[in-house]
mmCIF file of N, CA and C in Angstrom:
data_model
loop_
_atom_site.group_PDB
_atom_site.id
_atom_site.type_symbol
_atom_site.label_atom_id
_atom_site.label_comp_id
_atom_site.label_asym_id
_atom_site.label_seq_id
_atom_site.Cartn_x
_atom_site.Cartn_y
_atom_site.Cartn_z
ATOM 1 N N UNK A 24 80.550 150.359 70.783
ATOM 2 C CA UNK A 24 81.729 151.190 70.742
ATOM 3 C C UNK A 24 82.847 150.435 70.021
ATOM 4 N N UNK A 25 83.842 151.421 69.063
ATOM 5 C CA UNK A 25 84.921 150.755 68.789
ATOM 6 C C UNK A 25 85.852 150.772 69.555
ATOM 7 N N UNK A 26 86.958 149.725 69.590
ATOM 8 C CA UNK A 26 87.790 149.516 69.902
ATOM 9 C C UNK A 26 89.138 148.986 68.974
ATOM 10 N N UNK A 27 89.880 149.169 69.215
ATOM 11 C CA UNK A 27 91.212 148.814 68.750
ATOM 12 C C UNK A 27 92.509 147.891 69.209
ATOM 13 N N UNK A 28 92.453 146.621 68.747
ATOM 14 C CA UNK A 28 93.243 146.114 69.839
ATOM 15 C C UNK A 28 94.566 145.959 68.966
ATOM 16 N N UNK A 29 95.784 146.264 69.374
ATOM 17 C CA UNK A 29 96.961 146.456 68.756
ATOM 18 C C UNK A 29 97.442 145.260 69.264
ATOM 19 N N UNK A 30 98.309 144.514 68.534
ATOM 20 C CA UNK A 30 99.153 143.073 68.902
ATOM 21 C C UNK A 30 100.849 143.398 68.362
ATOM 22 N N UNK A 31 101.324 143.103 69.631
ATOM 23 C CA UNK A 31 102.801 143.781 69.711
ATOM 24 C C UNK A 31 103.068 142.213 69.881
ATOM 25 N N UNK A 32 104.044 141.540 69.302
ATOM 26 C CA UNK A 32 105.014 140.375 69.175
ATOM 27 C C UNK A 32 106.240 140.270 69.723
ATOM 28 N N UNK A 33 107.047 139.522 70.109
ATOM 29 C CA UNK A 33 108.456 139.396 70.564
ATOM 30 C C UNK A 33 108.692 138.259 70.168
ATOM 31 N N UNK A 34 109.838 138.832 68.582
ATOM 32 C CA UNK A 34 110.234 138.173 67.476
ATOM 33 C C UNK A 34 110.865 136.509 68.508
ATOM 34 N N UNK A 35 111.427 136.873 69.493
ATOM 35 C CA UNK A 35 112.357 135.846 69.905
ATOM 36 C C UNK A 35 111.317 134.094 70.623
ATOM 37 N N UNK A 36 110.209 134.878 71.255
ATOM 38 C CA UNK A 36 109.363 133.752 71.717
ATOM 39 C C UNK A 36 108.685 133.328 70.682
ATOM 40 N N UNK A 37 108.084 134.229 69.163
ATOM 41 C CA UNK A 37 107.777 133.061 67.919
ATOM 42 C C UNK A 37 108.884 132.260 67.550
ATOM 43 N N UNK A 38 110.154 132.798 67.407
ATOM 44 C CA UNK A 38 111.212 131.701 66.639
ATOM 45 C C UNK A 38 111.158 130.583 67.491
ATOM 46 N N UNK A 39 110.826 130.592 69.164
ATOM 47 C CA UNK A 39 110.884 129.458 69.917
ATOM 48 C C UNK A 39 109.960 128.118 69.670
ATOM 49 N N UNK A 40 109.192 128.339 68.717
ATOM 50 C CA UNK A 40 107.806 127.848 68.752
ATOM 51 C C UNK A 40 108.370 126.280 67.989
ATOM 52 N N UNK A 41 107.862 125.223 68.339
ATOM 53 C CA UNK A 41 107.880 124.138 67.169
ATOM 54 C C UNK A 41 107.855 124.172 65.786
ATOM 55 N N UNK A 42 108.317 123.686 65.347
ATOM 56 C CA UNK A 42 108.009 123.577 63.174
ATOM 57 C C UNK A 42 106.479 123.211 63.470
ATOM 58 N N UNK A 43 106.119 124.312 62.923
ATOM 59 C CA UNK A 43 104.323 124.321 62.135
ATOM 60 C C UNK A 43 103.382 125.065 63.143
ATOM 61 N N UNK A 44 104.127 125.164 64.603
ATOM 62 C CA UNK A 44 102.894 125.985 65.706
ATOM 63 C C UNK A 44 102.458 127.141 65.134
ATOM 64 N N UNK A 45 103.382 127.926 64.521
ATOM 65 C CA UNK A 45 102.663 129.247 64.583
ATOM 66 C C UNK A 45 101.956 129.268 63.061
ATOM 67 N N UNK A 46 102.082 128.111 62.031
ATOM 68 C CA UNK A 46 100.929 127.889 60.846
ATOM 69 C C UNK A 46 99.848 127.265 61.539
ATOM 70 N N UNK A 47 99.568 126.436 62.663
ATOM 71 C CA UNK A 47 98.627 126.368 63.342
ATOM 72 C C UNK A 47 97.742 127.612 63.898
ATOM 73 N N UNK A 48 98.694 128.300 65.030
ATOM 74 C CA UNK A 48 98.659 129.492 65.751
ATOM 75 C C UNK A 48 97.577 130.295 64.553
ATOM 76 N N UNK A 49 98.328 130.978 63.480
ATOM 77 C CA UNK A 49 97.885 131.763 62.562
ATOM 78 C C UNK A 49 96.123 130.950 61.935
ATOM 79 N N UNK A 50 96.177 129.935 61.185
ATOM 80 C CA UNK A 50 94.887 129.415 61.041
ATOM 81 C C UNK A 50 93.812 129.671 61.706
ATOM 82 N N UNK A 51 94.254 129.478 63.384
ATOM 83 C CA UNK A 51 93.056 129.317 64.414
ATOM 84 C C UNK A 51 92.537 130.942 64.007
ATOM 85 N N UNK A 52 93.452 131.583 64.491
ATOM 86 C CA UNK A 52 93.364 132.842 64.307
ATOM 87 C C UNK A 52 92.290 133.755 63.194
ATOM 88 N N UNK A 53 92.939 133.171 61.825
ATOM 89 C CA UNK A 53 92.011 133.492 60.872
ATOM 90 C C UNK A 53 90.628 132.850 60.587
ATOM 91 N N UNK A 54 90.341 131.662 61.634
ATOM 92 C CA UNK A 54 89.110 131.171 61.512
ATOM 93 C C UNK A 54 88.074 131.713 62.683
ATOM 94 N N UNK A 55 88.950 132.688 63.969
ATOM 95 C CA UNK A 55 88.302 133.070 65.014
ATOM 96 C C UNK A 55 87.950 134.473 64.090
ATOM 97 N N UNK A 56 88.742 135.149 63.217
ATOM 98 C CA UNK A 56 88.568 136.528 62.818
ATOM 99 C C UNK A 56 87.560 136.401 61.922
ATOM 100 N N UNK A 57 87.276 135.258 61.238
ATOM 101 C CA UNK A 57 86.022 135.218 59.869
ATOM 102 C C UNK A 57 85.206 134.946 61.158
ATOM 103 N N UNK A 58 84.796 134.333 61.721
ATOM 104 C CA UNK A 58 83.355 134.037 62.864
ATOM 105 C C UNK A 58 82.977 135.296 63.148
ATOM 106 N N UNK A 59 84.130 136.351 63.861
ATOM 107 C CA UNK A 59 83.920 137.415 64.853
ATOM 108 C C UNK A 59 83.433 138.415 63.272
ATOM 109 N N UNK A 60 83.657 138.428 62.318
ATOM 110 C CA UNK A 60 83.370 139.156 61.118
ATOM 111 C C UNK A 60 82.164 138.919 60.823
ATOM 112 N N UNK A 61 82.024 137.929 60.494
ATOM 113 C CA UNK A 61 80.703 137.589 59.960
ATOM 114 C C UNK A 61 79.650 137.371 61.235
ATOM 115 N N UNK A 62 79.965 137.779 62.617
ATOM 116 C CA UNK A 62 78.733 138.197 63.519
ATOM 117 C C UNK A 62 79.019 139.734 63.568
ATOM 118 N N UNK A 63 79.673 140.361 63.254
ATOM 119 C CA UNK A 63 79.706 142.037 62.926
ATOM 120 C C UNK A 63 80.393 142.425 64.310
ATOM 121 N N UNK A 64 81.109 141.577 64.479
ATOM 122 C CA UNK A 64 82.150 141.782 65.818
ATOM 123 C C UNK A 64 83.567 142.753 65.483
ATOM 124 N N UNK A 65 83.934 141.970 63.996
ATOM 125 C CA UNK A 65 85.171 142.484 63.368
ATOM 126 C C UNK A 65 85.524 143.331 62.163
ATOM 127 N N UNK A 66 85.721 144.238 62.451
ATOM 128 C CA UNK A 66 85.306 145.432 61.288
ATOM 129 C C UNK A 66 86.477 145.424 60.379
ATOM 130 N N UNK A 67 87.395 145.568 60.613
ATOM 131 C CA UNK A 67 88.810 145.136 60.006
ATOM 132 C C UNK A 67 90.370 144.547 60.571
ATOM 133 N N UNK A 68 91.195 144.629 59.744
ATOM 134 C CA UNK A 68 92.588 143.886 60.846
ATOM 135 C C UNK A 68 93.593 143.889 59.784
ATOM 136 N N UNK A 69 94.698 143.634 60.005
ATOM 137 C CA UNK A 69 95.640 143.698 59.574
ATOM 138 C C UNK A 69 96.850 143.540 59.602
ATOM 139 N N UNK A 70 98.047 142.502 59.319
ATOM 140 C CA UNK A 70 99.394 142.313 59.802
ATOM 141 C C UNK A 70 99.906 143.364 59.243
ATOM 142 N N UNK A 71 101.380 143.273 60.126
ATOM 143 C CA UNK A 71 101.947 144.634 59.705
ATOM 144 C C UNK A 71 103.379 143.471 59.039
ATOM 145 N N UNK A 72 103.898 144.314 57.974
ATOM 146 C CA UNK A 72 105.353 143.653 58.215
ATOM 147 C C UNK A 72 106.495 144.247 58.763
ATOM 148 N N UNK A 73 107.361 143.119 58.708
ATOM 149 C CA UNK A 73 108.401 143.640 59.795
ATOM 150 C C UNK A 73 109.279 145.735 60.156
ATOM 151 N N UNK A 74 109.316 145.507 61.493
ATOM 152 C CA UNK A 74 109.793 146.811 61.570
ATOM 153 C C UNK A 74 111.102 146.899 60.641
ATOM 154 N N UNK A 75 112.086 146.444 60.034
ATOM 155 C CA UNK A 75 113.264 146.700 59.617
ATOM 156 C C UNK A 75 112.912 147.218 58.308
ATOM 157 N N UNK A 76 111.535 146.918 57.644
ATOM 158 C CA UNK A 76 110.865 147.732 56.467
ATOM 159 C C UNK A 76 110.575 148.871 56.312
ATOM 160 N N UNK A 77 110.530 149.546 58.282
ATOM 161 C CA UNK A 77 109.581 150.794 58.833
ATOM 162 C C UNK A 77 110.652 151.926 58.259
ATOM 163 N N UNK A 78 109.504 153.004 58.511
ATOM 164 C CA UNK A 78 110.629 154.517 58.287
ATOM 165 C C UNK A 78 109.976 154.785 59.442
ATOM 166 N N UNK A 79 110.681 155.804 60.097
ATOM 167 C CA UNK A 79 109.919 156.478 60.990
ATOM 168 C C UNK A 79 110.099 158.481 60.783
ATOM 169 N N UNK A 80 108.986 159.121 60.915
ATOM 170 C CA UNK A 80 109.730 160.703 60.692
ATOM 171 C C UNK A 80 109.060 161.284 61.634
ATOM 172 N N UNK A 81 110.121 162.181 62.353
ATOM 173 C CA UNK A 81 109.997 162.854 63.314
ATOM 174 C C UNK A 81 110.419 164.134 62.666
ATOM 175 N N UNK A 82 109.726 165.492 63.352
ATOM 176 C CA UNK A 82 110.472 166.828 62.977
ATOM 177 C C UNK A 82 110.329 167.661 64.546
ATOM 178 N N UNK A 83 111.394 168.197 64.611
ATOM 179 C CA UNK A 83 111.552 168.847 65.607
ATOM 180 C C UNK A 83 112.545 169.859 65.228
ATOM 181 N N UNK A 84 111.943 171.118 66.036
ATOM 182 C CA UNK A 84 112.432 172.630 65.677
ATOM 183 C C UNK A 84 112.413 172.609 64.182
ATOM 184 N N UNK A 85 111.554 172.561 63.378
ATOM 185 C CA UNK A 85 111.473 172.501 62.333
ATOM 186 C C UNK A 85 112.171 171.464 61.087
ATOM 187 N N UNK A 86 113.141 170.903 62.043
ATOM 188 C CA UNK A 86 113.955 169.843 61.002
ATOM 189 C C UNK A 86 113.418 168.345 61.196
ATOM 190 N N UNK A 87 113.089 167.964 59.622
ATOM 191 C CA UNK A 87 112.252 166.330 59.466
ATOM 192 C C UNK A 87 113.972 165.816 59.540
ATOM 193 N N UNK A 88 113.477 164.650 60.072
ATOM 194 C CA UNK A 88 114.572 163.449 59.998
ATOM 195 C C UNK A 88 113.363 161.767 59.804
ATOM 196 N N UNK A 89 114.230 161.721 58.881
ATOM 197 C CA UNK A 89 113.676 160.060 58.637
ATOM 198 C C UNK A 89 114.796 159.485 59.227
ATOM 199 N N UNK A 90 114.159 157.950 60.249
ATOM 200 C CA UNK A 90 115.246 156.858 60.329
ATOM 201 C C UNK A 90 114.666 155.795 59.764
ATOM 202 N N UNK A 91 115.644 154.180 59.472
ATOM 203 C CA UNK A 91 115.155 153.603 59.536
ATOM 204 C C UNK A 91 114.317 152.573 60.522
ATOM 205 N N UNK A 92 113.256 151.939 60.359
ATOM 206 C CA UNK A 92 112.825 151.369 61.461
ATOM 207 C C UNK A 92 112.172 151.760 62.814
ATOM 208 N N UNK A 93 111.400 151.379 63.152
ATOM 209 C CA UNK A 93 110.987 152.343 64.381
ATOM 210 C C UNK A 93 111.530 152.484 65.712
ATOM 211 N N UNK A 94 112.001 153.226 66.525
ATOM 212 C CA UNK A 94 112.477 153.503 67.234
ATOM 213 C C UNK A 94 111.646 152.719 68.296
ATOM 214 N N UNK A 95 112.361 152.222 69.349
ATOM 215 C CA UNK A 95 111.349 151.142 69.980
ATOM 216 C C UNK A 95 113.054 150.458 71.733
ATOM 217 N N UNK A 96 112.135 150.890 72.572
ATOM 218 C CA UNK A 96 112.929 150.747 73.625
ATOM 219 C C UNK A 96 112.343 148.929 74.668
ATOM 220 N N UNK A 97 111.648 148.204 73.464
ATOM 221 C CA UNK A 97 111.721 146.676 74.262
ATOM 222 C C UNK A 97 111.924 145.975 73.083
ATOM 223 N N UNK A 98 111.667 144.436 72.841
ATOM 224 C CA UNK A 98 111.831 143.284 71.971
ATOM 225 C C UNK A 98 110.625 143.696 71.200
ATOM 226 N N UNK A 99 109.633 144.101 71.566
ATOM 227 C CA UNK A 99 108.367 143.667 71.280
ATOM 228 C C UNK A 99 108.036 144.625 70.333
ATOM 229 N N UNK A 100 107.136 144.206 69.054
ATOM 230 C CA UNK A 100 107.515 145.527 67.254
ATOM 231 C C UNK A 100 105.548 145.039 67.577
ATOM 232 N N UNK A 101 105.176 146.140 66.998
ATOM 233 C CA UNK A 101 103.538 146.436 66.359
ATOM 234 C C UNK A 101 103.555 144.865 65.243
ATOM 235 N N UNK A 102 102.916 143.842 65.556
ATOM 236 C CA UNK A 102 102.770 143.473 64.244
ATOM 237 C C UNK A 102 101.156 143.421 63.725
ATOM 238 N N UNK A 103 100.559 144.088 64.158
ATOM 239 C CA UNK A 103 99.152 143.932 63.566
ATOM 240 C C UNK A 103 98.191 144.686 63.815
ATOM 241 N N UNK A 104 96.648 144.707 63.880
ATOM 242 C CA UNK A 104 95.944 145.044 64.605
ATOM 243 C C UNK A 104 94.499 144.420 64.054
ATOM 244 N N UNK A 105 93.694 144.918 65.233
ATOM 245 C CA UNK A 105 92.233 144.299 64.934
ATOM 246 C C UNK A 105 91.424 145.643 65.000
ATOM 247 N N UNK A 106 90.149 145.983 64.380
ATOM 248 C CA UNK A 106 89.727 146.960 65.079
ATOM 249 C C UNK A 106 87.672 145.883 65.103
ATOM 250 N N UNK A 107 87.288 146.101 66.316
ATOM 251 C CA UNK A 107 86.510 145.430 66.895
ATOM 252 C C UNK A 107 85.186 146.415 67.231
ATOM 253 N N UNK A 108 84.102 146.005 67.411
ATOM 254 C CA UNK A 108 82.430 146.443 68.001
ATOM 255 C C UNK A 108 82.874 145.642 69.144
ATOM 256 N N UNK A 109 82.562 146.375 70.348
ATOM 257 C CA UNK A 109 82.259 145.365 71.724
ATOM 258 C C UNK A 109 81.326 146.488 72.306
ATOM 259 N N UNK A 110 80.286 146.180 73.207
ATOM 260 C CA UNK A 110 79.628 146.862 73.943
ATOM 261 C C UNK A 110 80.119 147.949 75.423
ATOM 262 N N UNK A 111 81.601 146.810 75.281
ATOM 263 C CA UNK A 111 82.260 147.732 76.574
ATOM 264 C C UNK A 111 83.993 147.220 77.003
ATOM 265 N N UNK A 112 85.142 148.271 77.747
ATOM 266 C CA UNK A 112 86.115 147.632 77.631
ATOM 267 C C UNK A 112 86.187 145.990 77.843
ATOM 268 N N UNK A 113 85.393 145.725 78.757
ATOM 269 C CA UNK A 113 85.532 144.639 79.470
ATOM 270 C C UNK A 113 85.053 143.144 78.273
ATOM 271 N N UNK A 114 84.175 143.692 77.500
ATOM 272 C CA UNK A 114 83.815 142.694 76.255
ATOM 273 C C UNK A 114 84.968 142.495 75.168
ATOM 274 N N UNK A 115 85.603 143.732 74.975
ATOM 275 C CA UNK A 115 86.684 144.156 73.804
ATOM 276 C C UNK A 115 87.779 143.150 74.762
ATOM 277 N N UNK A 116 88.024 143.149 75.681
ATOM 278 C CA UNK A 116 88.887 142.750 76.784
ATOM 279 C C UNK A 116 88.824 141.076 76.363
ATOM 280 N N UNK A 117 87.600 140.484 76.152
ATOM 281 C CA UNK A 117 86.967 138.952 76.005
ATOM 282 C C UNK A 117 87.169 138.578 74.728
ATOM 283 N N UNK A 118 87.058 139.617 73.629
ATOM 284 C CA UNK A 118 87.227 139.405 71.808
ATOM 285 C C UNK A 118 88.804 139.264 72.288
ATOM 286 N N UNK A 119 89.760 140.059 72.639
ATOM 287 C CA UNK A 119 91.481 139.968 72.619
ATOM 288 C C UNK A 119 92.024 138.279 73.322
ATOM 289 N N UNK A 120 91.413 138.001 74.862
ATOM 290 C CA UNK A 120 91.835 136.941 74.617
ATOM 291 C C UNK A 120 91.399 135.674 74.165
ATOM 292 N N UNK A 121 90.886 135.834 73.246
ATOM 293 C CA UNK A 121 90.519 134.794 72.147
ATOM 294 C C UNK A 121 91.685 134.433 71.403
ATOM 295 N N UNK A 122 92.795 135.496 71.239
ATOM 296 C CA UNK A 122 93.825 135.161 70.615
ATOM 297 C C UNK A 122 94.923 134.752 71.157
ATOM 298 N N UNK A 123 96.077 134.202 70.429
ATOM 299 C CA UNK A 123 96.660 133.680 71.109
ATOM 300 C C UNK A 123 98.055 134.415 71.357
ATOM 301 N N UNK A 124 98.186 135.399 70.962
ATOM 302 C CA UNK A 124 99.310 136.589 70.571
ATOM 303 C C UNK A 124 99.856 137.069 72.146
ATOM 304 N N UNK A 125 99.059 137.234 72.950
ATOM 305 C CA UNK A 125 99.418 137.616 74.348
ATOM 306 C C UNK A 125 100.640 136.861 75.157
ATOM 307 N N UNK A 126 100.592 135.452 74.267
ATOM 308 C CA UNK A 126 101.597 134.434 75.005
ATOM 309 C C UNK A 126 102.762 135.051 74.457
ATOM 310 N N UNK A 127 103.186 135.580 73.264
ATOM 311 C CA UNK A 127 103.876 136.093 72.665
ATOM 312 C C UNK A 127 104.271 137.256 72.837
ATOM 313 N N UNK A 128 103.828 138.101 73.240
ATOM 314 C CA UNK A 128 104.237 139.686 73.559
ATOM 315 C C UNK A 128 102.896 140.613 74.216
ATOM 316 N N UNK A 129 102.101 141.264 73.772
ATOM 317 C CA UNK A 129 101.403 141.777 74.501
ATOM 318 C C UNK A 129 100.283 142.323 73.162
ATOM 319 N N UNK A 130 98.827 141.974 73.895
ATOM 320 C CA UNK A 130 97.935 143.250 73.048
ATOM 321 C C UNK A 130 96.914 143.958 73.975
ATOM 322 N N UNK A 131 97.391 145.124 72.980
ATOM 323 C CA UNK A 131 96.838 146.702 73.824
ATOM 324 C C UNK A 131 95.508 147.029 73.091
ATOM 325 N N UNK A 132 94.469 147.022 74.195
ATOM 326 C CA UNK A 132 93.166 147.244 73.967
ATOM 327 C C UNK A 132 92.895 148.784 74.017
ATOM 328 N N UNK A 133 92.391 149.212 73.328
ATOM 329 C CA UNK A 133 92.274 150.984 73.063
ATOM 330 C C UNK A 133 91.086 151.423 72.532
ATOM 331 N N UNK A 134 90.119 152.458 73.067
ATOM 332 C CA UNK A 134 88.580 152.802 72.767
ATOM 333 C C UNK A 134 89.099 153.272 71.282
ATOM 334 N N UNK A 135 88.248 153.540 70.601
ATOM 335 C CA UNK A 135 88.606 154.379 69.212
ATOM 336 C C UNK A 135 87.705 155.973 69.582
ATOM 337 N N UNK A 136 88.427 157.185 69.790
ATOM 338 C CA UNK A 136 87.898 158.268 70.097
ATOM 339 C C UNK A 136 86.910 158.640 68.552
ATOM 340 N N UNK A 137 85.532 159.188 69.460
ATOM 341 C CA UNK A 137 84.690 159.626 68.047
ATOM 342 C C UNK A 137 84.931 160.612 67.424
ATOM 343 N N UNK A 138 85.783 160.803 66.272
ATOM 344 C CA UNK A 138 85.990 161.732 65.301
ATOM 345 C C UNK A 138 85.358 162.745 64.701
ATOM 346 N N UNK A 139 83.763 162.361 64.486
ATOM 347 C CA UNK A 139 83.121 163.209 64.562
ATOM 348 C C UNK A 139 82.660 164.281 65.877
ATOM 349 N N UNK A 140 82.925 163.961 66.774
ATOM 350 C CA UNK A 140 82.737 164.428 67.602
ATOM 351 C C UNK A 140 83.623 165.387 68.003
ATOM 352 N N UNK A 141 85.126 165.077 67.642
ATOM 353 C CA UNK A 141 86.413 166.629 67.846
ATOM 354 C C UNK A 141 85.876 167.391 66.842
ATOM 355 N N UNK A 142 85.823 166.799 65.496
ATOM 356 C CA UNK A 142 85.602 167.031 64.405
ATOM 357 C C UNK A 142 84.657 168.778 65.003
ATOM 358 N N UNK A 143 83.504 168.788 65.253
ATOM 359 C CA UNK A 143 82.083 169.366 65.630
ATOM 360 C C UNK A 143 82.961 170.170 66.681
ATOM 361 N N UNK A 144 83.808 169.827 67.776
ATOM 362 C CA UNK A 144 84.545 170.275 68.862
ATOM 363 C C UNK A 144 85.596 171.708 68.388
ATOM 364 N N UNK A 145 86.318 171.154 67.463
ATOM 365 C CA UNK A 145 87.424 172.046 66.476
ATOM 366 C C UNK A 145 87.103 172.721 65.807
ATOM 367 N N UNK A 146 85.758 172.657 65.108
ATOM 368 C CA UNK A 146 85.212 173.648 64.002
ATOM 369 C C UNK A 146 85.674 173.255 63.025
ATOM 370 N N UNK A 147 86.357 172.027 62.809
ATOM 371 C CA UNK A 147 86.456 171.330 61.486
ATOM 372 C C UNK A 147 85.161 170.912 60.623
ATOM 373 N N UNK A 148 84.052 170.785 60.983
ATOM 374 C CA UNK A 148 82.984 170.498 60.887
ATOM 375 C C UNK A 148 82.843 169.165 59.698
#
């Protein structure tokens, strides 16, 4: 099954970090993501950059509004994601803390719903 694990950051506990931890931090990282890849653990991933780049658009009662940045009620901004093969939450649960991002803000583990399957459901076919 896929899974999706989203990594939310809180800009203020990286700036805390020593000169060079988080070029450490990041390395480990990209050497745990080529292993978990190349055993067919890791299907893709991706940093995000910063929210102050974001748009966000909402429409309601028919009127779009763009803001800038995403609207967001803690410290903590989307900066990435993984999307992962695990056999079950509890494995997907074991690939996440491998990383070290959790000390930092939080990552949210999420099934990936089968698409084909609404798809067949909706008559989208």
């Amino acid at each position: 099954m896929q899974y999706l694990t989203l990594i939310h950051i809180d800009p203020a506990l990286l700036d805390a970090l020593p000169a060079g931890e988080f070029d450490r931090l990041m390395r480990g990282c990209f050497e745990k993501a080529d292993a978990l890849r190349d055993s067919g653990c890791l299907l893709g991933s991706q940093q995000l950059e910063d929210p102050a780049s974001a748009r966000t658009l909402r429409v309601r009662d028919g009127l779009a509004r763009v803001t800038d940045g995403p609207f967001a009620e803690t410290r903590e901004f989307l900066a990435g994601f993984n999307l992962i093969e695990a056999e079950s939450m509890d494995a997907a649960m074991e690939i996440a803390r491998q990383f070290p991002w959790a000390r930092f803000g939080s990552i949210e583990v999420r099934p990936v719903r089968d698409m084909q399957a609404v798809r067949g459901r909706v008559g989208a076919g």
